[in-house]
Structures are given as C-alpha cells and as structure tokens.
mmCIF file of C-alpha atoms in Angstrom:
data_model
loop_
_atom_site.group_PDB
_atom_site.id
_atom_site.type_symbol
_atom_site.label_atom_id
_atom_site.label_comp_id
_atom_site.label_asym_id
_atom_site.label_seq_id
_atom_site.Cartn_x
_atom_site.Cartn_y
_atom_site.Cartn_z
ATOM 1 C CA UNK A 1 11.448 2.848 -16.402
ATOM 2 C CA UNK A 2 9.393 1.855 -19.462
ATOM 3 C CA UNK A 3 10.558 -0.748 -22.359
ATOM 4 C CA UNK A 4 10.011 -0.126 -25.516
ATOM 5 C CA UNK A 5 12.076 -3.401 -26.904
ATOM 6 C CA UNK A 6 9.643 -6.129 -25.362
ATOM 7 C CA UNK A 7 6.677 -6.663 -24.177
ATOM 8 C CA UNK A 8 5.860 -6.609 -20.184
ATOM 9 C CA UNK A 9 2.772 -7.537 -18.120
ATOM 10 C CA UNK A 10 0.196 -4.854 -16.790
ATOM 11 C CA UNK A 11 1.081 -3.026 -14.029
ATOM 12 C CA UNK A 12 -1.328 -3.642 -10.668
ATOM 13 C CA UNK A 13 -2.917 0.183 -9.887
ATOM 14 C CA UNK A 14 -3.311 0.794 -6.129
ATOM 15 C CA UNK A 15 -6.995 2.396 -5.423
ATOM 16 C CA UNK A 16 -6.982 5.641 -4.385
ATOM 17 C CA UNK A 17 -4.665 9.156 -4.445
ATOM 18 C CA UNK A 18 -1.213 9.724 -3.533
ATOM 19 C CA UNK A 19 0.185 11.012 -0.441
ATOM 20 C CA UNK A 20 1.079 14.833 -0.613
ATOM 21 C CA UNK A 21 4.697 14.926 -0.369
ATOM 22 C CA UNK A 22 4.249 18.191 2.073
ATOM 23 C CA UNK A 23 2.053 15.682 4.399
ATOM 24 C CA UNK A 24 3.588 12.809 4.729
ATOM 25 C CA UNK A 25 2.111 9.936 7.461
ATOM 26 C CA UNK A 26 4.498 8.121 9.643
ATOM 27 C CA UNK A 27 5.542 4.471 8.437
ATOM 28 C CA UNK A 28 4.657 3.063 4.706
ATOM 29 C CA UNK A 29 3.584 5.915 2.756
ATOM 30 C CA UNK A 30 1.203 3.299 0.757
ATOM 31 C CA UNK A 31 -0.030 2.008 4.297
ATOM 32 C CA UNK A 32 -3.486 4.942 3.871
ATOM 33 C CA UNK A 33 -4.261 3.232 0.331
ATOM 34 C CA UNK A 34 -3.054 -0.559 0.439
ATOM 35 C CA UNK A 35 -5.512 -3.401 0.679
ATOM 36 C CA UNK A 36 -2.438 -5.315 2.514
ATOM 37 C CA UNK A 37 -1.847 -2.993 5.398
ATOM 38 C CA UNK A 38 -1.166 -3.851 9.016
ATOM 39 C CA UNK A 39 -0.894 -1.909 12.255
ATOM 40 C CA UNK A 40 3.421 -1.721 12.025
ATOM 41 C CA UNK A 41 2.791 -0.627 8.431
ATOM 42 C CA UNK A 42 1.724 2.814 10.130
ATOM 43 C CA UNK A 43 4.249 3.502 12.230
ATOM 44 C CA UNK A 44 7.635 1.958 10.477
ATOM 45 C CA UNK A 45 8.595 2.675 7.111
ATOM 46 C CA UNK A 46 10.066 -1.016 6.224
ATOM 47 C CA UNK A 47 13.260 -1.230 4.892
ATOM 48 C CA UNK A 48 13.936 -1.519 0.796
ATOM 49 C CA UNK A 49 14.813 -5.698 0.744
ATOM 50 C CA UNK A 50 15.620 -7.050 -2.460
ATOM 51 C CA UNK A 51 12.600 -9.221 -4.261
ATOM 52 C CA UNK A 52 14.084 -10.420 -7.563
ATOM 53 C CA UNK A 53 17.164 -9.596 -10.336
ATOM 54 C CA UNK A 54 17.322 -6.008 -10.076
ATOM 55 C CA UNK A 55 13.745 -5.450 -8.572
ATOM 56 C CA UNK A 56 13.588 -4.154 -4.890
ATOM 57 C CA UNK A 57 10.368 -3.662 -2.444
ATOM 58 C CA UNK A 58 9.794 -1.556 0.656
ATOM 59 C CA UNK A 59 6.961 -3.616 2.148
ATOM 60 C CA UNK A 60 6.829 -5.778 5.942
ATOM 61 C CA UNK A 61 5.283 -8.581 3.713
ATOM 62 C CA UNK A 62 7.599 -8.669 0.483
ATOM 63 C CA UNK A 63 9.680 -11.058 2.758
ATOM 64 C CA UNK A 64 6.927 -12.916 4.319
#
C-alpha cells in the first residue's frame, strides 16, 4: 500500500505483461516474465517466507 507520510525508494518494474488470471501456468506465476527464473520455478509455486519487518516474498531464491 502506498505512503503518503515519507518518502520510499522506486519500485523495480518486471518486463513484460501479467499473467491472465483465467490462464494461469503451473509454479511461480512471475516464472514466464522474471529475469531470475529456474526450471522448479515452473512447476512449484514457492512458499510465501518472510524477508524483512513486515515484508514477505514468494520466490525459491528470496532465501538463498
């Protein structure tokens, strides 16, 4: 959720379009457009791990 009462860094844009929720692949749904994506990333959907005070990720290599 946006802040309006300080100031935050840029977000990092991922290349391409999002998946159509009607048409979803198996595993990561970011797996088709990330520039960090490995053969388990299409097939398992990793787990949501916790990466930092209140911030979570679902990614094989948040952990790694």
């Amino acid at each position: 959720v946006p802040r309006l009462d300080r100031k935050v860094g840029r977000l990092a844009s991922i290349e391409g379009q999002p998946t159509q929720l009607l048409n979803l692949p198996p595993g990561c749904r970011f797996a088709p457009r990330c520039s960090l994506v490995v053969d388990r990333c299409r097939v398992e959907e990793p787990d949501r791990v916790k990466v930092g005070h209140q911030h979570f990720a679902a990614c094989w290599k948040a952990t790694a």
